[in-house]
mmCIF file of C-alpha atoms in Angstrom:
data_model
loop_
_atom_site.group_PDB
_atom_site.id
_atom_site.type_symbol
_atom_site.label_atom_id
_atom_site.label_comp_id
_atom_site.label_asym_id
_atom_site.label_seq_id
_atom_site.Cartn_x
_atom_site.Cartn_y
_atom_site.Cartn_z
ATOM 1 C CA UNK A 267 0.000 0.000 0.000
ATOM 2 C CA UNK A 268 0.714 3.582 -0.210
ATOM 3 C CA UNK A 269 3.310 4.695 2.494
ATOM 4 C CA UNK A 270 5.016 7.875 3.520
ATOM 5 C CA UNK A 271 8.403 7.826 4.837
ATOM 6 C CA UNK A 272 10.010 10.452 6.747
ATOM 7 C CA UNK A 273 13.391 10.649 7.964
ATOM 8 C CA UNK A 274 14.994 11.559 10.736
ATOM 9 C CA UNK A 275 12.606 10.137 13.428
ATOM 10 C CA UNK A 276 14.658 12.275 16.113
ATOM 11 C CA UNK A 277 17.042 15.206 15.480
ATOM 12 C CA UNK A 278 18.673 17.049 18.605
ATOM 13 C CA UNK A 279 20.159 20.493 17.931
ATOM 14 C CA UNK A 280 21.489 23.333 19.628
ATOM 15 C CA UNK A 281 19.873 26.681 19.211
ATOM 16 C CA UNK A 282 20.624 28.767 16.510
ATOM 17 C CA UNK A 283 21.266 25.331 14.539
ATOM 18 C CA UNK A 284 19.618 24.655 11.096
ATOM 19 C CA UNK A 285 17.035 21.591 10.921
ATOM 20 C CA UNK A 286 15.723 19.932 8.122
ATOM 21 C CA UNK A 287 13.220 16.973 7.685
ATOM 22 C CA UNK A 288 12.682 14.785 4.979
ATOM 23 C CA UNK A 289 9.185 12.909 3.325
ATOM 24 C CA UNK A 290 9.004 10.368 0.439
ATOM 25 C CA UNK A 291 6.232 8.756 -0.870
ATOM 26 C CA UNK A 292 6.082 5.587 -2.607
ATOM 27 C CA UNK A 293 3.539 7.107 -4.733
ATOM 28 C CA UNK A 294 3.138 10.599 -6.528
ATOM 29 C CA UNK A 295 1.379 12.558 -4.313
ATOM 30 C CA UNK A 296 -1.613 15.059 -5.350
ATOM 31 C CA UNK A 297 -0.816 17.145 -2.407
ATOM 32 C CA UNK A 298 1.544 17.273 1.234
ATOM 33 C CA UNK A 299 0.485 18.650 4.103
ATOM 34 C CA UNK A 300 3.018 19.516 7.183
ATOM 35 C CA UNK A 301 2.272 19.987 10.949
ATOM 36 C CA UNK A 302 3.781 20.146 14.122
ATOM 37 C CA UNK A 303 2.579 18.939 17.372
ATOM 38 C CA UNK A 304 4.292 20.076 20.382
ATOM 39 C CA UNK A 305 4.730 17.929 23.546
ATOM 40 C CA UNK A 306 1.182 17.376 24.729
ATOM 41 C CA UNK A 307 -0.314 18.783 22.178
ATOM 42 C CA UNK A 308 -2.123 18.062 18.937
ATOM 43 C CA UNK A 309 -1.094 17.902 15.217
ATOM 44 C CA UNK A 310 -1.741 21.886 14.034
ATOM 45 C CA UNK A 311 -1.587 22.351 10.132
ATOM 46 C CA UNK A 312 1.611 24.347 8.889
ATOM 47 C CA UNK A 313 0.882 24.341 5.745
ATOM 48 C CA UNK A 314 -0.029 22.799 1.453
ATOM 49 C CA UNK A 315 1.963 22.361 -1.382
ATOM 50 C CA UNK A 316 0.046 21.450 -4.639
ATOM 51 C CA UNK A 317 2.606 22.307 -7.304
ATOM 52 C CA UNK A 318 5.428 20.338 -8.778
ATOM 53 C CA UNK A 319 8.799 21.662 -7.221
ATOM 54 C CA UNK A 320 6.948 24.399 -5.495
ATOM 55 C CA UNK A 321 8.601 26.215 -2.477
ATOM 56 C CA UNK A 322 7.020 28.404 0.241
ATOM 57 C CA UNK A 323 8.402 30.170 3.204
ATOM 58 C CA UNK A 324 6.702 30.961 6.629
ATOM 59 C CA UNK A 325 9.330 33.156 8.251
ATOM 60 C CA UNK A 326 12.299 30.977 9.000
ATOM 61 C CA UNK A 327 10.677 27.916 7.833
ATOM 62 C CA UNK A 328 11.085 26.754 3.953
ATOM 63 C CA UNK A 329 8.883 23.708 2.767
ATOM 64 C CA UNK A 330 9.792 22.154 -0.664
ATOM 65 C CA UNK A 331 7.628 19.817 -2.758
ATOM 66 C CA UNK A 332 10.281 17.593 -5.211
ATOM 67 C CA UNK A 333 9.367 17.949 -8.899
ATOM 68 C CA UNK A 334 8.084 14.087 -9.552
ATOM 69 C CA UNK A 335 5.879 15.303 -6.244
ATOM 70 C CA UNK A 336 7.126 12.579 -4.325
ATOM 71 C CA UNK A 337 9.352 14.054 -1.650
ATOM 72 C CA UNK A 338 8.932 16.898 0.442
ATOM 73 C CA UNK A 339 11.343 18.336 2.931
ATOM 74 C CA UNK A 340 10.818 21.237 5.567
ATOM 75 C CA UNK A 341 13.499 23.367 6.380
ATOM 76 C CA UNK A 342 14.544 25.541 9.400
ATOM 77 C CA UNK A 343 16.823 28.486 9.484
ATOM 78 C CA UNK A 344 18.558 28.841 13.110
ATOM 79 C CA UNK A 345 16.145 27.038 15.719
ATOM 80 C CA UNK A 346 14.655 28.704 18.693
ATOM 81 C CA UNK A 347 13.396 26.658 21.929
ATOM 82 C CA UNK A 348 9.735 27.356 20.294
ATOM 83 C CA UNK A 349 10.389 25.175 16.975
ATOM 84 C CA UNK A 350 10.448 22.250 19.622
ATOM 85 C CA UNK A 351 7.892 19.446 18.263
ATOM 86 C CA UNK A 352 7.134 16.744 16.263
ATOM 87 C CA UNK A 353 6.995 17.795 12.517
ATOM 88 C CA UNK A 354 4.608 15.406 10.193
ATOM 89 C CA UNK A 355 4.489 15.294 6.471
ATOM 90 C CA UNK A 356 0.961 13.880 5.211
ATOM 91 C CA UNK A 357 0.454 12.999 1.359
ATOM 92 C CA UNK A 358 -2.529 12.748 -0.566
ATOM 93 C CA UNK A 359 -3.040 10.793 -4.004
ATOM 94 C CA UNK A 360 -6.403 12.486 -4.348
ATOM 95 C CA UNK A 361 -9.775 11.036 -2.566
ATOM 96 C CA UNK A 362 -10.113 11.718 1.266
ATOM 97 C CA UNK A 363 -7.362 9.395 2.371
ATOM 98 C CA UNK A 364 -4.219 11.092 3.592
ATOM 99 C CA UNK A 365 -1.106 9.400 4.989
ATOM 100 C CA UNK A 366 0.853 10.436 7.663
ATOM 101 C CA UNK A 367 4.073 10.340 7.729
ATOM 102 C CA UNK A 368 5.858 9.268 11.337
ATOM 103 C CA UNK A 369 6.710 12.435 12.258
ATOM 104 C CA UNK A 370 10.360 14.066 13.277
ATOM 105 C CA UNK A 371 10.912 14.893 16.877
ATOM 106 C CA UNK A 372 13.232 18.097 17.301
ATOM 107 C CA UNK A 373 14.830 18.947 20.583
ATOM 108 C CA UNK A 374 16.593 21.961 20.414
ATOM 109 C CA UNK A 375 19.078 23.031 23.585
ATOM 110 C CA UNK A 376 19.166 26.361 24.389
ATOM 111 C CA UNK B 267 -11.400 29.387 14.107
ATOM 112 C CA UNK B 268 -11.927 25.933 13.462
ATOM 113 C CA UNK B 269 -12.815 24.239 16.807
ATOM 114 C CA UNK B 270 -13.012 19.954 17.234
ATOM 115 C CA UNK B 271 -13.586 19.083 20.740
ATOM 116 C CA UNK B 272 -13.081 15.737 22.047
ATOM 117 C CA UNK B 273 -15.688 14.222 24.890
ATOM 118 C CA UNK B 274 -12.426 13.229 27.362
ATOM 119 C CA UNK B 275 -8.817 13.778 27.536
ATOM 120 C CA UNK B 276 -8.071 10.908 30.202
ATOM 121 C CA UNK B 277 -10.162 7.664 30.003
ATOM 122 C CA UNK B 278 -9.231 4.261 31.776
ATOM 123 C CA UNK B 279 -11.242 1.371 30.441
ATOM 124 C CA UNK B 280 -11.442 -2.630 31.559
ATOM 125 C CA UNK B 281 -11.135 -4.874 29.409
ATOM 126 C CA UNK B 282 -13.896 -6.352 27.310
ATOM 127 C CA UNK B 283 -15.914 -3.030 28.115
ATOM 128 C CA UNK B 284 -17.663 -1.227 24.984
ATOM 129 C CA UNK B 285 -15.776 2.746 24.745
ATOM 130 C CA UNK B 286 -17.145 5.221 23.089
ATOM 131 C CA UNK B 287 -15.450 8.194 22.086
ATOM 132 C CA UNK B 288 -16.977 11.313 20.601
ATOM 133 C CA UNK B 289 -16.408 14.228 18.695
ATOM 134 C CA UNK B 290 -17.868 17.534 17.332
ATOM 135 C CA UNK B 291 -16.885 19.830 15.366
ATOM 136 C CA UNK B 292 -18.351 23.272 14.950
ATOM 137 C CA UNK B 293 -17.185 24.430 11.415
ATOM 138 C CA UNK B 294 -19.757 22.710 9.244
ATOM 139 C CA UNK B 295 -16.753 19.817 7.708
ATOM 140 C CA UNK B 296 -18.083 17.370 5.827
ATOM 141 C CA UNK B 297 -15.191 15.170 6.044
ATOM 142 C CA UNK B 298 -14.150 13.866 9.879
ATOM 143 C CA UNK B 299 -11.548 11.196 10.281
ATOM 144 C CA UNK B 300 -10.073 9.297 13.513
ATOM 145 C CA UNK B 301 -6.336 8.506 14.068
ATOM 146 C CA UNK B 302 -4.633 6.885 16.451
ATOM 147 C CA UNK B 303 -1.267 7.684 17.411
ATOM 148 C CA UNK B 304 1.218 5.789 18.820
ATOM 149 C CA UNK B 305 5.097 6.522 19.776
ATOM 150 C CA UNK B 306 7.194 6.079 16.380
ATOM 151 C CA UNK B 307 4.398 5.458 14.576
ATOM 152 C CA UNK B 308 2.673 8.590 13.567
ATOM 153 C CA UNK B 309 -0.912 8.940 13.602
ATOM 154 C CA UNK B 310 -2.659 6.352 11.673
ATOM 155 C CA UNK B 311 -6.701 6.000 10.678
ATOM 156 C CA UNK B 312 -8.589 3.956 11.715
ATOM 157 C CA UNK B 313 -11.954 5.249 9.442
ATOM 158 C CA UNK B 314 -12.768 8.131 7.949
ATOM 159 C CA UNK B 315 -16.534 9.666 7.144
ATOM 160 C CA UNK B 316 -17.439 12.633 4.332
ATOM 161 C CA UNK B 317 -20.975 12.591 4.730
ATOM 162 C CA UNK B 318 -23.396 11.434 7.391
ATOM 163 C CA UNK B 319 -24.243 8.014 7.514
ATOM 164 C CA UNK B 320 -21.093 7.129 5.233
ATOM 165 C CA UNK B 321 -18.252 5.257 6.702
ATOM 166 C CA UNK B 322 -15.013 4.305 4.716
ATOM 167 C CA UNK B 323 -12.446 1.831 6.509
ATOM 168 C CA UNK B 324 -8.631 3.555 7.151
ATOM 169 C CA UNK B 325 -5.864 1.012 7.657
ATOM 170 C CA UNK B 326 -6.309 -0.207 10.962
ATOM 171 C CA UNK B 327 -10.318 -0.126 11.266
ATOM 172 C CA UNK B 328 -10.085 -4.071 12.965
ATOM 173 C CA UNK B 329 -11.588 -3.432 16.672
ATOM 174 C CA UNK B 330 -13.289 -0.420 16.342
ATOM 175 C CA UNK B 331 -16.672 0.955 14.746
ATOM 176 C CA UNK B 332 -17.808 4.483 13.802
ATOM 177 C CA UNK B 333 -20.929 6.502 13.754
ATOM 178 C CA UNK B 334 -22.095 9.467 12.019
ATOM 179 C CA UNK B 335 -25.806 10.635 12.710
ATOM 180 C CA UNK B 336 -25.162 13.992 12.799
ATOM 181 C CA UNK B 337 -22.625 16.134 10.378
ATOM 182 C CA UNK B 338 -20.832 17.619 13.046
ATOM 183 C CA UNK B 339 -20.152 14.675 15.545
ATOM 184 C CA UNK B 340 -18.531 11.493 14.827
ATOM 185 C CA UNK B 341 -17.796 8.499 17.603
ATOM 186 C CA UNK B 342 -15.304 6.052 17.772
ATOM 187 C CA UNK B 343 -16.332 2.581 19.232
ATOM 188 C CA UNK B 344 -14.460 0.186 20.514
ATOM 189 C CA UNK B 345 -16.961 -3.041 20.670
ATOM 190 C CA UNK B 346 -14.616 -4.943 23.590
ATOM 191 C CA UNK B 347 -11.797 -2.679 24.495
ATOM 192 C CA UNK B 348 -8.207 -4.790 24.424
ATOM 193 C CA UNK B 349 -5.353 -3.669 26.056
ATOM 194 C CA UNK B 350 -3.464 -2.918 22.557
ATOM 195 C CA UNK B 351 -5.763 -0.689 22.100
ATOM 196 C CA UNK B 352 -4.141 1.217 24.784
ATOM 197 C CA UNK B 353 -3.130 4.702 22.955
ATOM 198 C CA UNK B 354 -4.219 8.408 21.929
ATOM 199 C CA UNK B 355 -6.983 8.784 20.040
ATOM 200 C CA UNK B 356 -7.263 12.136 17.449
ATOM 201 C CA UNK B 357 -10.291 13.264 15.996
ATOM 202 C CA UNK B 358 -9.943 15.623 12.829
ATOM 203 C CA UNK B 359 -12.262 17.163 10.505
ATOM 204 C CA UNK B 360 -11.718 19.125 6.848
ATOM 205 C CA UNK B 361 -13.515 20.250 4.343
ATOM 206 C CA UNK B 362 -14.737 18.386 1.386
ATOM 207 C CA UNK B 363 -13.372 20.572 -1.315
ATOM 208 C CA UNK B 364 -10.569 23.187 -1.710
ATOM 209 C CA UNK B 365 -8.143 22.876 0.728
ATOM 210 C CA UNK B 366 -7.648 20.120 2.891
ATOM 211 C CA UNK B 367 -6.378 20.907 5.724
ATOM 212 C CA UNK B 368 -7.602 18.693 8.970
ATOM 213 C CA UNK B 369 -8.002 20.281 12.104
ATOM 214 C CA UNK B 370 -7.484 18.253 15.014
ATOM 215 C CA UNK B 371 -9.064 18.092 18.306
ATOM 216 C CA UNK B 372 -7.485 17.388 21.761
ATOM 217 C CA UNK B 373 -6.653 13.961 21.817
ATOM 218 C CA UNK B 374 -8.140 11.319 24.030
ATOM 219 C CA UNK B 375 -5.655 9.225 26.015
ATOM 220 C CA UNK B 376 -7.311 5.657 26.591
ATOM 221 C CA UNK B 377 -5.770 3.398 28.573
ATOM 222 C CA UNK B 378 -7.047 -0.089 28.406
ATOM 223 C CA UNK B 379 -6.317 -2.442 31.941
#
């Protein structure tokens, strides 16, 4: 079956350090979806990418959708204690099903 | 905003007892989904509804049941709770077209004895 697979599962960094997450699909995705739950709380939607090699920026965070729309990565520029979470990709091939990736948990020292 | 709210955030079940867990959203969704996450595995559905009355299974639906009478609530049911089914328990709705987003509620933390 369809599967999303996101890489690291843990990343520790000290702050001001750069982070970056990873998401492949086995499949081409219609769209990916990215959250982050922090500790004890609930997934919160970050943001959608729809377009092949598209790129959008939220302040220091840069999401990238690959060009065969089958990878996604998030990127973030020098950490701060607040970033600390678990980031998800999720990936849609179109109907209501979307898959979740297994999230990456960031701990970031101050 | 979007607001899902989940009937409990702490539950503690026997088991072999029937568990229901509800949820309601208040933004008029017509698609609501459960998940259930669990360490290193992410968050993974069990079913999924986009209309009242319709049901569609997720990957791990064996063990549990769903209901949806009403557009904005949608229970989870475990028939004979089992102690692997010990875990958090998301709710999330989204709507049908355009965007789709899900917006998640608390979480319900069952713990099956």
């Amino acid at each position: 079956g369809q599967q999303v697979m996101q890489i690291p599962q843990y990343q520790h960094v000290q702050e001001g350090e750069d982070f970056t997450t990873y998401c492949n699909s086995s499949t081409t995705l219609s769209n990916i979806q990215w959250y982050k739950q922090r500790p004890g709380g609930h997934p919160v939607f970050l943001i959608q990418l729809v377009k092949s090699g598209e790129v959008k920026k939220q302040k220091r965070l840069t999401f990238q959708f690959g060009e065969a729309k089958k990878n996604s990565s998030l990127h973030i520029t020098a950490t701060q204690t607040t970033d600390v979470g678990t980031y998800f990709c999720a990936g849609t091939t179109g109907g209501f099903k979307t898959i979740f990736g297994a999230g990456t948990r960031l701990f970031v020292k101050a | 905003d979007v607001k899902v709210t989940q009937s409990s955030r702490y539950l503690v079940k026997r088991t072999g007892e029937k568990v229901f867990l509800e949820c309601v959203q208040d933004m008029d969704h017509e698609n609501m989904f459960w998940y259930r996450q669990d360490p290193g595995l992410g968050l993974r559905l069990i079913y999924f509804s986009y209309d009242v009355k319709m049901k569609e299974k997720g990957d791990i639906p064996e063990g549990y049941s769903v209901s949806r009478e009403k557009k904005e609530r949608f229970s989870l049911i475990l028939e004979s709770a089992s102690t692997n089914q010990t875990s958090m328990y998301l709710c999330a709705s989204s709507r049908l077209a355009g965007g789709r987003e899900q917006y998640f509620g608390p979480g319900t933390r069952l713990t099956v004895t």
